[in-house]
mmCIF file of C-alpha atoms in Angstrom:
data_model
loop_
_atom_site.group_PDB
_atom_site.id
_atom_site.type_symbol
_atom_site.label_atom_id
_atom_site.label_comp_id
_atom_site.label_asym_id
_atom_site.label_seq_id
_atom_site.Cartn_x
_atom_site.Cartn_y
_atom_site.Cartn_z
ATOM 1 C CA UNK A 1 34.454 193.037 53.338
ATOM 2 C CA UNK A 2 35.851 189.810 54.752
ATOM 3 C CA UNK A 3 34.140 187.477 52.327
ATOM 4 C CA UNK A 4 34.977 189.300 49.063
ATOM 5 C CA UNK A 5 37.457 191.709 47.490
ATOM 6 C CA UNK A 6 41.109 191.831 48.460
ATOM 7 C CA UNK A 7 43.136 190.065 51.114
ATOM 8 C CA UNK A 8 42.073 192.262 54.056
ATOM 9 C CA UNK A 9 41.731 189.778 56.921
ATOM 10 C CA UNK A 10 44.649 189.282 59.318
ATOM 11 C CA UNK A 11 44.987 186.278 61.606
ATOM 12 C CA UNK A 12 47.484 187.206 64.306
ATOM 13 C CA UNK A 13 48.739 184.344 66.486
ATOM 14 C CA UNK A 14 51.388 184.582 69.209
ATOM 15 C CA UNK A 15 54.119 181.956 68.894
ATOM 16 C CA UNK A 16 54.290 179.309 71.674
ATOM 17 C CA UNK A 17 52.654 181.904 73.893
ATOM 18 C CA UNK A 18 53.295 180.707 77.464
ATOM 19 C CA UNK A 19 56.816 179.550 76.624
ATOM 20 C CA UNK A 20 57.579 182.827 74.817
ATOM 21 C CA UNK A 21 56.535 184.804 77.883
ATOM 22 C CA UNK A 22 58.888 182.691 80.011
ATOM 23 C CA UNK A 23 61.754 183.240 77.551
ATOM 24 C CA UNK A 24 61.012 186.961 77.437
ATOM 25 C CA UNK A 25 61.100 187.280 81.221
ATOM 26 C CA UNK A 26 64.148 185.043 81.817
ATOM 27 C CA UNK A 27 67.005 185.615 79.356
ATOM 28 C CA UNK A 28 68.598 182.311 80.418
ATOM 29 C CA UNK A 29 65.734 180.466 78.698
ATOM 30 C CA UNK A 30 66.130 182.117 75.300
ATOM 31 C CA UNK A 31 67.123 179.756 72.525
ATOM 32 C CA UNK A 32 66.682 176.737 74.817
ATOM 33 C CA UNK A 33 63.964 174.047 74.923
ATOM 34 C CA UNK A 34 61.374 175.189 77.468
ATOM 35 C CA UNK A 35 58.389 173.217 78.780
ATOM 36 C CA UNK A 36 55.666 174.984 80.757
ATOM 37 C CA UNK A 37 54.011 172.609 83.225
ATOM 38 C CA UNK A 38 55.471 169.525 84.891
ATOM 39 C CA UNK A 39 52.739 166.862 85.044
ATOM 40 C CA UNK A 40 51.228 167.800 81.684
ATOM 41 C CA UNK A 41 52.796 170.022 79.016
ATOM 42 C CA UNK A 42 50.752 173.232 78.869
ATOM 43 C CA UNK A 43 53.067 174.819 76.309
ATOM 44 C CA UNK A 44 56.538 174.363 74.884
ATOM 45 C CA UNK A 45 59.010 176.476 72.966
ATOM 46 C CA UNK A 46 59.856 175.774 69.346
ATOM 47 C CA UNK A 47 63.226 174.479 70.503
ATOM 48 C CA UNK A 48 61.352 171.779 72.472
ATOM 49 C CA UNK A 49 58.892 171.148 69.633
ATOM 50 C CA UNK A 50 61.859 170.245 67.429
ATOM 51 C CA UNK A 51 62.347 167.168 69.669
ATOM 52 C CA UNK A 52 58.716 166.107 69.260
ATOM 53 C CA UNK A 53 57.351 167.663 72.461
ATOM 54 C CA UNK A 54 53.696 168.640 72.115
ATOM 55 C CA UNK A 55 51.021 170.344 74.195
ATOM 56 C CA UNK A 56 48.968 167.967 76.417
ATOM 57 C CA UNK A 57 51.796 165.400 76.415
ATOM 58 C CA UNK A 58 52.711 163.987 79.824
ATOM 59 C CA UNK A 59 55.741 165.599 81.441
ATOM 60 C CA UNK A 60 57.620 162.290 81.666
ATOM 61 C CA UNK A 61 57.085 161.544 77.983
ATOM 62 C CA UNK A 62 58.179 165.067 77.060
ATOM 63 C CA UNK A 63 61.430 164.720 79.017
ATOM 64 C CA UNK A 64 62.149 161.359 77.392
ATOM 65 C CA UNK A 65 61.922 163.058 74.007
ATOM 66 C CA UNK A 66 63.852 166.125 75.117
ATOM 67 C CA UNK A 67 66.079 165.302 78.133
ATOM 68 C CA UNK A 68 67.681 168.737 78.073
ATOM 69 C CA UNK A 69 64.415 170.636 78.360
ATOM 70 C CA UNK A 70 63.956 173.204 81.106
ATOM 71 C CA UNK A 71 60.637 172.742 82.907
ATOM 72 C CA UNK A 72 59.046 175.838 84.451
ATOM 73 C CA UNK A 73 55.880 176.290 86.478
ATOM 74 C CA UNK A 74 53.084 178.196 84.735
ATOM 75 C CA UNK A 75 52.524 181.839 85.703
ATOM 76 C CA UNK A 76 48.946 182.568 84.684
ATOM 77 C CA UNK A 77 48.903 186.228 85.829
ATOM 78 C CA UNK A 78 51.923 186.955 83.597
ATOM 79 C CA UNK A 79 50.195 185.366 80.596
ATOM 80 C CA UNK A 80 46.977 187.304 81.235
ATOM 81 C CA UNK A 81 48.917 190.579 81.450
ATOM 82 C CA UNK A 82 50.808 189.833 78.218
ATOM 83 C CA UNK A 83 47.544 188.971 76.450
ATOM 84 C CA UNK A 84 45.950 192.263 77.505
ATOM 85 C CA UNK A 85 48.959 194.186 76.203
ATOM 86 C CA UNK A 86 48.837 192.380 72.843
ATOM 87 C CA UNK A 87 45.102 193.008 72.434
ATOM 88 C CA UNK A 88 45.762 196.696 73.056
ATOM 89 C CA UNK A 89 48.055 196.590 70.016
ATOM 90 C CA UNK A 90 45.312 194.859 68.016
ATOM 91 C CA UNK A 91 42.747 197.479 68.991
ATOM 92 C CA UNK A 92 45.187 200.299 68.212
ATOM 93 C CA UNK A 93 45.514 198.781 64.734
ATOM 94 C CA UNK A 94 41.796 198.466 63.864
ATOM 95 C CA UNK A 95 38.456 198.635 65.686
ATOM 96 C CA UNK A 96 37.410 195.393 63.965
ATOM 97 C CA UNK A 97 38.996 192.738 66.204
ATOM 98 C CA UNK A 98 37.551 189.286 66.890
ATOM 99 C CA UNK A 99 39.374 187.495 69.683
ATOM 100 C CA UNK A 100 39.591 183.727 69.356
ATOM 101 C CA UNK A 101 41.622 183.055 72.492
ATOM 102 C CA UNK A 102 44.041 184.965 74.699
ATOM 103 C CA UNK A 103 46.812 184.576 72.112
ATOM 104 C CA UNK A 104 45.096 184.923 68.729
ATOM 105 C CA UNK A 105 42.600 187.131 66.917
ATOM 106 C CA UNK A 106 41.201 188.078 63.529
ATOM 107 C CA UNK A 107 41.533 191.709 62.408
ATOM 108 C CA UNK A 108 39.704 193.314 59.479
ATOM 109 C CA UNK A 109 41.853 196.079 57.969
ATOM 110 C CA UNK A 110 39.896 196.535 54.740
ATOM 111 C CA UNK A 111 38.861 200.106 55.520
ATOM 112 C CA UNK A 112 42.330 201.370 56.425
ATOM 113 C CA UNK A 113 44.017 201.607 53.017
ATOM 114 C CA UNK A 114 44.206 205.409 52.883
ATOM 115 C CA UNK A 115 45.363 205.999 56.452
ATOM 116 C CA UNK A 116 47.496 202.919 57.229
ATOM 117 C CA UNK A 117 48.543 201.417 53.898
ATOM 118 C CA UNK A 118 48.124 197.945 52.468
ATOM 119 C CA UNK A 119 47.136 194.966 54.647
ATOM 120 C CA UNK A 120 50.684 193.591 54.428
ATOM 121 C CA UNK A 121 52.145 196.922 55.540
ATOM 122 C CA UNK A 122 49.672 196.989 58.435
ATOM 123 C CA UNK A 123 50.636 193.414 59.356
ATOM 124 C CA UNK A 124 54.334 194.334 59.305
ATOM 125 C CA UNK A 125 53.737 197.242 61.679
ATOM 126 C CA UNK A 126 51.544 195.120 63.939
ATOM 127 C CA UNK A 127 54.304 192.522 64.316
ATOM 128 C CA UNK A 128 56.860 195.225 65.056
ATOM 129 C CA UNK A 129 54.543 196.862 67.616
ATOM 130 C CA UNK A 130 53.866 193.589 69.464
ATOM 131 C CA UNK A 131 57.606 192.915 69.623
ATOM 132 C CA UNK A 132 58.557 196.426 70.786
ATOM 133 C CA UNK A 133 55.661 197.005 73.206
ATOM 134 C CA UNK A 134 55.146 193.485 74.581
ATOM 135 C CA UNK A 135 58.415 191.748 73.727
ATOM 136 C CA UNK A 136 56.807 188.738 72.048
ATOM 137 C CA UNK A 137 57.049 187.226 68.552
ATOM 138 C CA UNK A 138 53.803 186.977 66.609
ATOM 139 C CA UNK A 139 52.905 185.420 63.269
ATOM 140 C CA UNK A 140 50.356 186.988 60.920
ATOM 141 C CA UNK A 141 48.498 185.476 57.979
ATOM 142 C CA UNK A 142 46.819 187.796 55.455
ATOM 143 C CA UNK A 143 44.032 186.562 53.190
ATOM 144 C CA UNK A 144 40.575 187.265 51.814
ATOM 145 C CA UNK A 145 38.766 184.908 54.210
ATOM 146 C CA UNK A 146 39.099 184.114 57.897
ATOM 147 C CA UNK A 147 39.781 180.453 57.174
ATOM 148 C CA UNK A 148 42.621 181.120 54.753
ATOM 149 C CA UNK A 149 44.172 183.802 56.966
ATOM 150 C CA UNK A 150 44.342 181.250 59.793
ATOM 151 C CA UNK A 151 45.882 178.655 57.488
ATOM 152 C CA UNK A 152 48.425 181.211 56.261
ATOM 153 C CA UNK A 153 49.540 182.057 59.790
ATOM 154 C CA UNK A 154 49.916 178.356 60.567
ATOM 155 C CA UNK A 155 52.132 177.858 57.521
ATOM 156 C CA UNK A 156 54.184 180.989 58.326
ATOM 157 C CA UNK A 157 55.010 179.981 61.936
ATOM 158 C CA UNK A 158 57.117 180.756 63.820
ATOM 159 C CA UNK A 159 57.584 184.533 63.778
ATOM 160 C CA UNK A 160 56.478 184.959 60.191
ATOM 161 C CA UNK A 161 54.201 186.878 57.837
ATOM 162 C CA UNK A 162 52.439 185.355 54.838
ATOM 163 C CA UNK A 163 49.959 186.898 52.423
ATOM 164 C CA UNK A 164 47.760 184.779 50.163
ATOM 165 C CA UNK A 165 46.693 186.947 47.185
ATOM 166 C CA UNK A 166 43.111 186.372 45.973
ATOM 167 C CA UNK A 167 44.307 185.098 42.579
ATOM 168 C CA UNK A 168 46.581 182.480 44.205
ATOM 169 C CA UNK A 169 44.251 181.094 46.881
ATOM 170 C CA UNK A 170 43.678 177.596 45.577
ATOM 171 C CA UNK A 171 47.271 177.296 44.335
ATOM 172 C CA UNK A 172 48.345 177.885 47.948
ATOM 173 C CA UNK A 173 45.632 175.833 49.638
ATOM 174 C CA UNK A 174 45.316 172.654 47.587
ATOM 175 C CA UNK A 175 48.869 171.244 48.063
ATOM 176 C CA UNK A 176 48.549 171.433 51.866
ATOM 177 C CA UNK A 177 47.906 168.414 54.074
ATOM 178 C CA UNK A 178 44.257 167.740 54.941
ATOM 179 C CA UNK A 179 45.028 168.473 58.596
ATOM 180 C CA UNK A 180 45.250 172.153 57.627
ATOM 181 C CA UNK A 181 41.478 172.253 57.086
ATOM 182 C CA UNK A 182 39.794 173.956 60.018
ATOM 183 C CA UNK A 183 38.047 171.351 62.153
ATOM 184 C CA UNK A 184 40.031 168.344 60.911
ATOM 185 C CA UNK A 185 41.534 166.551 63.894
ATOM 186 C CA UNK A 186 43.418 163.274 64.058
ATOM 187 C CA UNK A 187 40.324 161.073 63.697
ATOM 188 C CA UNK A 188 38.877 162.940 60.702
ATOM 189 C CA UNK A 189 42.291 163.204 59.045
ATOM 190 C CA UNK A 190 42.756 159.436 59.354
ATOM 191 C CA UNK A 191 39.320 158.821 57.818
ATOM 192 C CA UNK A 192 40.245 160.980 54.851
ATOM 193 C CA UNK A 193 43.733 159.518 54.427
ATOM 194 C CA UNK A 194 42.373 155.962 54.543
ATOM 195 C CA UNK A 195 40.447 156.861 51.400
ATOM 196 C CA UNK A 196 43.453 158.371 49.669
ATOM 197 C CA UNK A 197 42.548 161.978 50.488
ATOM 198 C CA UNK A 198 45.864 163.310 51.798
ATOM 199 C CA UNK A 199 45.879 166.859 50.400
ATOM 200 C CA UNK A 200 43.302 169.640 50.527
ATOM 201 C CA UNK A 201 43.139 169.440 46.742
ATOM 202 C CA UNK A 202 42.057 165.790 47.008
ATOM 203 C CA UNK A 203 39.153 166.867 49.216
ATOM 204 C CA UNK A 204 38.254 169.642 46.771
ATOM 205 C CA UNK A 205 38.011 167.105 43.945
ATOM 206 C CA UNK A 206 35.477 165.000 45.867
ATOM 207 C CA UNK A 207 31.782 165.655 45.235
ATOM 208 C CA UNK A 208 30.070 167.105 48.279
ATOM 209 C CA UNK A 209 27.739 164.094 48.475
ATOM 210 C CA UNK A 210 30.740 161.745 48.699
ATOM 211 C CA UNK A 211 32.256 163.722 51.575
ATOM 212 C CA UNK A 212 28.904 163.689 53.364
ATOM 213 C CA UNK A 213 28.774 159.899 53.037
ATOM 214 C CA UNK A 214 32.214 159.672 54.678
ATOM 215 C CA UNK A 215 31.958 162.333 57.393
ATOM 216 C CA UNK A 216 28.281 163.083 57.869
ATOM 217 C CA UNK A 217 26.200 165.978 56.600
ATOM 218 C CA UNK A 218 27.585 168.847 58.680
ATOM 219 C CA UNK A 219 31.282 167.930 58.444
ATOM 220 C CA UNK A 220 31.053 166.936 54.784
ATOM 221 C CA UNK A 221 29.485 170.231 53.730
ATOM 222 C CA UNK A 222 31.882 172.182 55.974
ATOM 223 C CA UNK A 223 35.046 170.619 54.529
ATOM 224 C CA UNK A 224 33.790 170.804 50.940
ATOM 225 C CA UNK A 225 33.285 174.554 51.354
ATOM 226 C CA UNK A 226 36.659 175.132 53.024
ATOM 227 C CA UNK A 227 38.527 173.091 50.408
ATOM 228 C CA UNK A 228 37.232 175.637 47.866
ATOM 229 C CA UNK A 229 37.947 178.542 50.275
ATOM 230 C CA UNK A 230 34.279 179.372 50.639
ATOM 231 C CA UNK A 231 34.070 181.167 53.980
ATOM 232 C CA UNK A 232 31.660 184.130 54.051
ATOM 233 C CA UNK A 233 31.941 184.797 57.798
ATOM 234 C CA UNK A 234 32.604 188.448 58.693
ATOM 235 C CA UNK A 235 34.690 189.646 61.619
ATOM 236 C CA UNK A 236 32.464 189.594 64.715
ATOM 237 C CA UNK A 237 33.433 192.353 67.140
ATOM 238 C CA UNK A 238 32.469 191.554 70.730
ATOM 239 C CA UNK A 239 31.390 188.028 69.793
ATOM 240 C CA UNK A 240 30.275 186.181 72.915
ATOM 241 C CA UNK A 241 31.093 182.568 73.668
ATOM 242 C CA UNK A 242 28.799 179.884 72.307
ATOM 243 C CA UNK A 243 29.655 177.708 75.299
ATOM 244 C CA UNK A 244 31.409 178.062 78.648
ATOM 245 C CA UNK A 245 33.509 175.194 79.904
ATOM 246 C CA UNK A 246 36.508 173.967 81.842
ATOM 247 C CA UNK A 247 38.636 170.829 81.797
ATOM 248 C CA UNK A 248 41.202 169.081 83.947
ATOM 249 C CA UNK A 249 44.118 166.845 82.995
ATOM 250 C CA UNK A 250 44.246 163.820 85.316
ATOM 251 C CA UNK A 251 47.479 162.006 84.504
ATOM 252 C CA UNK A 252 47.589 158.328 83.627
ATOM 253 C CA UNK A 253 47.091 156.701 87.044
ATOM 254 C CA UNK A 254 43.738 154.967 87.714
ATOM 255 C CA UNK A 255 41.030 157.189 89.194
ATOM 256 C CA UNK A 256 38.257 155.973 91.507
ATOM 257 C CA UNK A 257 34.616 156.964 90.895
ATOM 258 C CA UNK A 258 34.769 159.167 94.015
ATOM 259 C CA UNK A 259 37.847 161.000 92.715
ATOM 260 C CA UNK A 260 36.259 161.600 89.313
ATOM 261 C CA UNK A 261 33.074 162.839 90.946
ATOM 262 C CA UNK A 262 35.051 165.304 93.072
ATOM 263 C CA UNK A 263 36.919 166.598 90.015
ATOM 264 C CA UNK A 264 33.645 166.922 88.111
ATOM 265 C CA UNK A 265 32.054 168.869 90.966
ATOM 266 C CA UNK A 266 34.987 171.277 91.038
ATOM 267 C CA UNK A 267 34.699 171.859 87.288
ATOM 268 C CA UNK A 268 30.954 172.464 87.501
ATOM 269 C CA UNK A 269 31.477 174.938 90.359
ATOM 270 C CA UNK A 270 33.960 176.816 88.170
ATOM 271 C CA UNK A 271 31.788 176.785 85.033
ATOM 272 C CA UNK A 272 28.508 177.750 86.731
ATOM 273 C CA UNK A 273 30.202 180.635 88.569
ATOM 274 C CA UNK A 274 31.592 181.927 85.269
ATOM 275 C CA UNK A 275 28.130 181.697 83.721
ATOM 276 C CA UNK A 276 26.526 183.705 86.513
ATOM 277 C CA UNK A 277 29.320 186.270 86.362
ATOM 278 C CA UNK A 278 28.719 186.710 82.630
ATOM 279 C CA UNK A 279 24.926 186.810 82.976
ATOM 280 C CA UNK A 280 24.546 183.679 80.834
ATOM 281 C CA UNK A 281 22.411 180.561 81.209
ATOM 282 C CA UNK A 282 22.486 177.447 79.059
ATOM 283 C CA UNK A 283 20.598 174.291 78.189
ATOM 284 C CA UNK A 284 23.104 171.786 76.785
ATOM 285 C CA UNK A 285 25.551 170.153 79.206
ATOM 286 C CA UNK A 286 28.457 168.346 77.518
ATOM 287 C CA UNK A 287 30.937 165.972 79.151
ATOM 288 C CA UNK A 288 34.296 165.566 77.386
ATOM 289 C CA UNK A 289 36.695 162.715 78.083
ATOM 290 C CA UNK A 290 40.190 161.790 76.878
ATOM 291 C CA UNK A 291 41.573 158.292 77.354
ATOM 292 C CA UNK A 292 44.961 156.606 77.768
ATOM 293 C CA UNK A 293 45.253 156.020 74.007
ATOM 294 C CA UNK A 294 44.540 159.756 73.369
ATOM 295 C CA UNK A 295 41.133 158.951 71.884
ATOM 296 C CA UNK A 296 38.235 161.155 72.966
ATOM 297 C CA UNK A 297 34.530 160.856 73.671
ATOM 298 C CA UNK A 298 31.698 163.261 74.420
ATOM 299 C CA UNK A 299 28.318 162.854 76.065
ATOM 300 C CA UNK A 300 25.678 165.594 76.147
ATOM 301 C CA UNK A 301 22.169 166.284 77.372
ATOM 302 C CA UNK A 302 19.872 169.222 76.642
ATOM 303 C CA UNK A 303 17.735 170.481 79.510
ATOM 304 C CA UNK A 304 14.148 171.697 78.988
ATOM 305 C CA UNK A 305 14.983 175.100 80.513
ATOM 306 C CA UNK A 306 18.118 177.247 80.432
ATOM 307 C CA UNK A 307 19.880 177.396 83.806
ATOM 308 C CA UNK A 308 22.957 178.748 85.533
ATOM 309 C CA UNK A 309 22.329 176.763 88.749
ATOM 310 C CA UNK A 310 25.241 174.706 90.006
ATOM 311 C CA UNK A 311 22.996 171.957 91.332
ATOM 312 C CA UNK A 312 21.100 171.439 88.070
ATOM 313 C CA UNK A 313 24.261 171.393 85.949
ATOM 314 C CA UNK A 314 26.061 169.051 88.356
ATOM 315 C CA UNK A 315 23.136 166.613 88.440
ATOM 316 C CA UNK A 316 23.169 166.411 84.637
ATOM 317 C CA UNK A 317 26.966 166.106 84.501
ATOM 318 C CA UNK A 318 26.941 163.266 87.026
ATOM 319 C CA UNK A 319 24.341 161.398 84.982
ATOM 320 C CA UNK A 320 26.512 161.753 81.870
ATOM 321 C CA UNK A 321 29.567 160.539 83.794
ATOM 322 C CA UNK A 322 27.685 157.434 84.971
ATOM 323 C CA UNK A 323 26.734 156.550 81.399
ATOM 324 C CA UNK A 324 30.398 156.843 80.371
ATOM 325 C CA UNK A 325 31.702 154.726 83.249
ATOM 326 C CA UNK A 326 32.048 151.451 81.251
ATOM 327 C CA UNK A 327 34.160 153.287 78.665
ATOM 328 C CA UNK A 328 36.324 154.838 81.390
ATOM 329 C CA UNK A 329 36.855 151.448 83.042
ATOM 330 C CA UNK A 330 37.857 149.887 79.731
ATOM 331 C CA UNK A 331 40.133 152.627 78.371
ATOM 332 C CA UNK A 332 41.379 154.636 81.352
ATOM 333 C CA UNK A 333 40.888 158.377 81.610
ATOM 334 C CA UNK A 334 43.446 161.181 81.365
ATOM 335 C CA UNK A 335 41.230 164.264 81.000
ATOM 336 C CA UNK A 336 37.717 165.291 81.970
ATOM 337 C CA UNK A 337 35.916 168.433 80.885
ATOM 338 C CA UNK A 338 32.479 169.967 81.198
ATOM 339 C CA UNK A 339 30.833 172.714 79.163
ATOM 340 C CA UNK A 340 27.410 174.334 78.915
ATOM 341 C CA UNK A 341 26.131 175.448 75.518
ATOM 342 C CA UNK A 342 22.976 176.846 73.927
ATOM 343 C CA UNK A 343 23.725 179.963 75.942
ATOM 344 C CA UNK A 344 21.402 182.914 76.328
ATOM 345 C CA UNK A 345 21.468 186.086 78.370
ATOM 346 C CA UNK A 346 19.598 186.205 81.647
ATOM 347 C CA UNK A 347 17.333 188.952 80.332
ATOM 348 C CA UNK A 348 16.020 186.600 77.642
ATOM 349 C CA UNK A 349 15.073 183.772 80.010
ATOM 350 C CA UNK A 350 11.383 183.060 80.557
ATOM 351 C CA UNK A 351 10.938 182.138 84.226
ATOM 352 C CA UNK A 352 9.074 178.880 84.765
ATOM 353 C CA UNK A 353 6.160 178.334 87.142
ATOM 354 C CA UNK A 354 5.904 177.019 89.751
ATOM 355 C CA UNK A 355 9.255 178.313 90.996
ATOM 356 C CA UNK A 356 11.623 175.613 92.223
ATOM 357 C CA UNK A 357 12.034 176.172 95.959
ATOM 358 C CA UNK A 358 15.061 173.865 95.996
ATOM 359 C CA UNK A 359 16.838 175.618 93.133
ATOM 360 C CA UNK A 360 19.606 176.880 95.451
ATOM 361 C CA UNK A 361 19.796 180.271 93.722
ATOM 362 C CA UNK A 362 20.448 181.980 97.075
ATOM 363 C CA UNK A 363 23.228 179.515 97.924
ATOM 364 C CA UNK A 364 24.900 180.031 94.535
ATOM 365 C CA UNK A 365 24.735 183.806 94.958
ATOM 366 C CA UNK A 366 26.118 183.675 98.497
ATOM 367 C CA UNK A 367 29.044 181.455 97.453
ATOM 368 C CA UNK A 368 29.812 183.728 94.505
ATOM 369 C CA UNK A 369 29.920 186.761 96.799
ATOM 370 C CA UNK A 370 32.317 185.047 99.212
ATOM 371 C CA UNK A 371 34.650 183.981 96.399
ATOM 372 C CA UNK A 372 34.522 187.414 94.764
ATOM 373 C CA UNK A 373 35.473 189.107 98.022
ATOM 374 C CA UNK A 374 37.961 186.657 99.534
ATOM 375 C CA UNK A 375 39.237 184.636 96.573
ATOM 376 C CA UNK A 376 38.273 181.459 94.742
ATOM 377 C CA UNK A 377 39.739 179.176 97.409
ATOM 378 C CA UNK A 378 38.078 180.947 100.353
ATOM 379 C CA UNK A 379 35.264 178.401 100.354
ATOM 380 C CA UNK A 380 35.061 175.006 98.703
ATOM 381 C CA UNK A 381 33.331 171.650 98.797
ATOM 382 C CA UNK A 382 34.366 169.272 101.570
ATOM 383 C CA UNK A 383 35.427 166.608 99.046
ATOM 384 C CA UNK A 384 37.845 169.120 97.484
ATOM 385 C CA UNK A 385 39.352 170.388 100.714
ATOM 386 C CA UNK A 386 43.136 170.225 100.576
ATOM 387 C CA UNK A 387 43.135 168.819 97.034
ATOM 388 C CA UNK A 388 44.747 170.314 93.975
ATOM 389 C CA UNK A 389 41.917 171.589 91.776
ATOM 390 C CA UNK A 390 44.124 172.142 88.770
ATOM 391 C CA UNK A 391 45.259 175.269 86.995
ATOM 392 C CA UNK A 392 42.704 177.846 85.919
ATOM 393 C CA UNK A 393 43.741 178.915 82.454
ATOM 394 C CA UNK A 394 43.546 182.593 81.475
ATOM 395 C CA UNK A 395 40.924 183.312 78.850
ATOM 396 C CA UNK A 396 39.017 186.043 77.078
ATOM 397 C CA UNK A 397 35.956 187.501 78.850
ATOM 398 C CA UNK A 398 32.858 185.284 78.750
#
């Protein structure tokens, strides 16, 4: 089982995925600093990372740090195809696969001892298979829990393999920086460091009540458990998304309210179409913003009824954007995102009475049919006509 016994959980994570695909397909790029995406860095090779280039950095800033970098346009179909090939290797290894994104997954190999060998031997073969069949490097962490397997793969990158034996878990975990704890971003890490908590072991020494007073109840309890490697979660095969969303990088130039509204409408069109395609409806609409100083903010609203209607989601998203306008004016905006959570399947939805005659269900369905038959750009809003609507990232099924 994933929460007890031996180290039987693998976390397999492709290295610098988009950039690795580009280096695989163009031998001239191998061993050289590669940046995928011009305006905003979507991915970068480890050769570029050595110069301080990071994902989501502006292209101009990235080139200042690494003047010799080679910038290539993203090729989303190639990345989707590579991801499918890698997941075929995962599924050939074990039936217990939980995809996290198109380039990483958890695998439970606890029941394969007699037919495939030890978890480390299985991990070694998996890495060799991904390299031979797909031509990409992949790093694998092996541990008793999902959390620690993910940490192990992060430590082992790039192109590595690391096992954390059950009797060495805390010896491995506690010397690591607090940023290694799952869910600790820059803001939370700074809060912890400002109180002298720089290592995971420092967090483990804190009473749970003290962490709760610093970070709040949910985060405090979460980090206290992880710092002691308490993670009982099993591998979830076929796990469906808890939310469906999309986001758009905007660059650093000022954006008018009309421009932001048009971008928001395009994102809502994309998200609501994905929801209908997956047979999902949701209640909680969340707006995500990133500012010039790289700080972030979220605004959310929970609807009384679950919906997949574009109009209802867009109305809520626009209201959230209006409430955030003073913050946008003060800090500038570089990214906007929208997501819908509290998802449920259409079969579980209780229809409300009286039916909303202006719900636009027929319009949504008609637009979906046109886009399915003739392509996403076959029909669009007038405000988006002729405008770049951003890159649609490949992802696992909804």
